[in-house]
Short mmCIF file of C-alpha atoms in Angstrom, two decimals:
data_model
loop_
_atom_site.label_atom_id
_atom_site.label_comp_id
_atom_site.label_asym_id
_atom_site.label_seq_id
_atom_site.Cartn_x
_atom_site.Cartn_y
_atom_site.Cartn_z
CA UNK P 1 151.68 -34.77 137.56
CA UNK P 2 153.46 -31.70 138.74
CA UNK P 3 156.01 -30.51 136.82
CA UNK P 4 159.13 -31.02 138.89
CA UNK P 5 158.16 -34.66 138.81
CA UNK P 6 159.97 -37.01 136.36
CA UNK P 7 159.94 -40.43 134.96
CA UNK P 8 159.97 -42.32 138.52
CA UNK P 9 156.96 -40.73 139.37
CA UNK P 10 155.22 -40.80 136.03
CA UNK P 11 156.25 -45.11 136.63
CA UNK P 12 154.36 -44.66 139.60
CA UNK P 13 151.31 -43.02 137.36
CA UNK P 14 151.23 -46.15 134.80
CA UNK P 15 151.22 -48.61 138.05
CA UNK P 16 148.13 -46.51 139.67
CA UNK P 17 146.35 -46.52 136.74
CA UNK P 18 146.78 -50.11 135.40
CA UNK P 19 145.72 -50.92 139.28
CA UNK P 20 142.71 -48.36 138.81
CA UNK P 21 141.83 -50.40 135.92
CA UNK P 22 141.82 -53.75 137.18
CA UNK P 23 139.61 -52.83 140.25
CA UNK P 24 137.16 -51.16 137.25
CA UNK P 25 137.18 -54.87 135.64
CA UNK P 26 136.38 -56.59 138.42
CA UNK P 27 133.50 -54.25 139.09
CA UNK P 28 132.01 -54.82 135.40
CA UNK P 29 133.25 -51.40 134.64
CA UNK P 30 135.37 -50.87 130.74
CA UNK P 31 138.39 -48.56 130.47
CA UNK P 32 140.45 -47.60 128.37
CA UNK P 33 144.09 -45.40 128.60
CA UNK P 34 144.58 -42.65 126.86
CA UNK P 35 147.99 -41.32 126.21
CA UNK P 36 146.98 -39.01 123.20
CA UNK P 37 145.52 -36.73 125.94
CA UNK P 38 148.91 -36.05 127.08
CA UNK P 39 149.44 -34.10 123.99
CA UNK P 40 146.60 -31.92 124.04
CA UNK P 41 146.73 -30.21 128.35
CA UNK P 42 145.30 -27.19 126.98
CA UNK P 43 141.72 -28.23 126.32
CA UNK P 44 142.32 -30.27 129.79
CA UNK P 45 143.11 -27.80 131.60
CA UNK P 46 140.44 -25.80 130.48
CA UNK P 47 137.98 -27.78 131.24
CA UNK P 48 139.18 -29.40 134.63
CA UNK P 49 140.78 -26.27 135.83
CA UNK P 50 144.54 -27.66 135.97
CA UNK P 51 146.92 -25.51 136.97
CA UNK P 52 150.19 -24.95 134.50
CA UNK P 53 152.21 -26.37 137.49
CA UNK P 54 151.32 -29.62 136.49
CA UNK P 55 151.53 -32.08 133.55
CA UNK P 56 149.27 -34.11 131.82
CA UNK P 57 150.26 -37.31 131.51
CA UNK P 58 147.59 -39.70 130.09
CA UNK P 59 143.61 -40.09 130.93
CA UNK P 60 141.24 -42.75 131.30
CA UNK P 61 138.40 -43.49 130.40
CA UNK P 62 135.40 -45.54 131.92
CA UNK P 63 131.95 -46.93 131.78
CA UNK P 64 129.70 -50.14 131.09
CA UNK P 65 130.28 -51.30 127.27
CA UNK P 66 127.59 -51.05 125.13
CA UNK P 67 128.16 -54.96 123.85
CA UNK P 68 126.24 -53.81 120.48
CA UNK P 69 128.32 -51.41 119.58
CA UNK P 70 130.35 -52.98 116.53
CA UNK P 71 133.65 -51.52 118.04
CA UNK P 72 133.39 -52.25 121.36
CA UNK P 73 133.71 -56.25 120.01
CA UNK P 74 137.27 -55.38 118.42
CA UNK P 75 139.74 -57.77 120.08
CA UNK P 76 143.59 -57.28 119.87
CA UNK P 77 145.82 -60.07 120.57
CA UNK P 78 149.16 -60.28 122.95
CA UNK P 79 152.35 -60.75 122.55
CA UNK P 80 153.52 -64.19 124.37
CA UNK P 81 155.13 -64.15 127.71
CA UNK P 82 158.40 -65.61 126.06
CA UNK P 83 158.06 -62.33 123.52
CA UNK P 84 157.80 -59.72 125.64
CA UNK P 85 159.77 -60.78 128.94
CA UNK P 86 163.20 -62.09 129.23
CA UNK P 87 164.50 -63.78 132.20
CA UNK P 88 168.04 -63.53 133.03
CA UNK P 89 169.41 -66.40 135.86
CA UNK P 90 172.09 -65.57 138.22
CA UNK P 91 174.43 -68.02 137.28
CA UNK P 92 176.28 -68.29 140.88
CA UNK P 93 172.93 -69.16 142.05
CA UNK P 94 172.22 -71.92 139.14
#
């Protein structure tokens, strides 16, 4: 992300990539996000040839799980809908 860039456009980041990610799915393709890249741009850069003008925000990674792989079968559970969302009503429209 270049640098003069802020938090609107790093929003705009997290909603490309989680739409990246669902096309992968669909396509029998794995991912994963990483935001621990973020903290490490120098070996990044090197590697990709990144300019300093820009930021590193997060990577992903991609390819066809191995099923047999004893960590590729580690499941973590979600929060519920009613945990992690709350709906507010207008209450001139109620």
């Amino acid at each position: 992300m270049h640098h003069t860039f802020e938090e609107r456009e790093a929003v705009d980041l997290g909603i490309y990539a989680q739409t990246l990610m669902l096309l992968l799915t669909s396509r029998g393709i794995s991912s994963c996000a990483q935001g621990a890249l973020g903290l490490y741009p120098g070996i990044i850069r090197e590697h990709l040839g990144l300019p300093q003008t820009h930021r590193l925000i997060f990577g992903i990674s991609f390819g066809y799980e191995d099923p047999a792989v004893e960590a590729n079968r580690a499941r973590v559970g979600r929060a519920g809908l009613e945990d992690a969302v709350v709906f507010h009503r207008d209450a001139a429209r109620a």
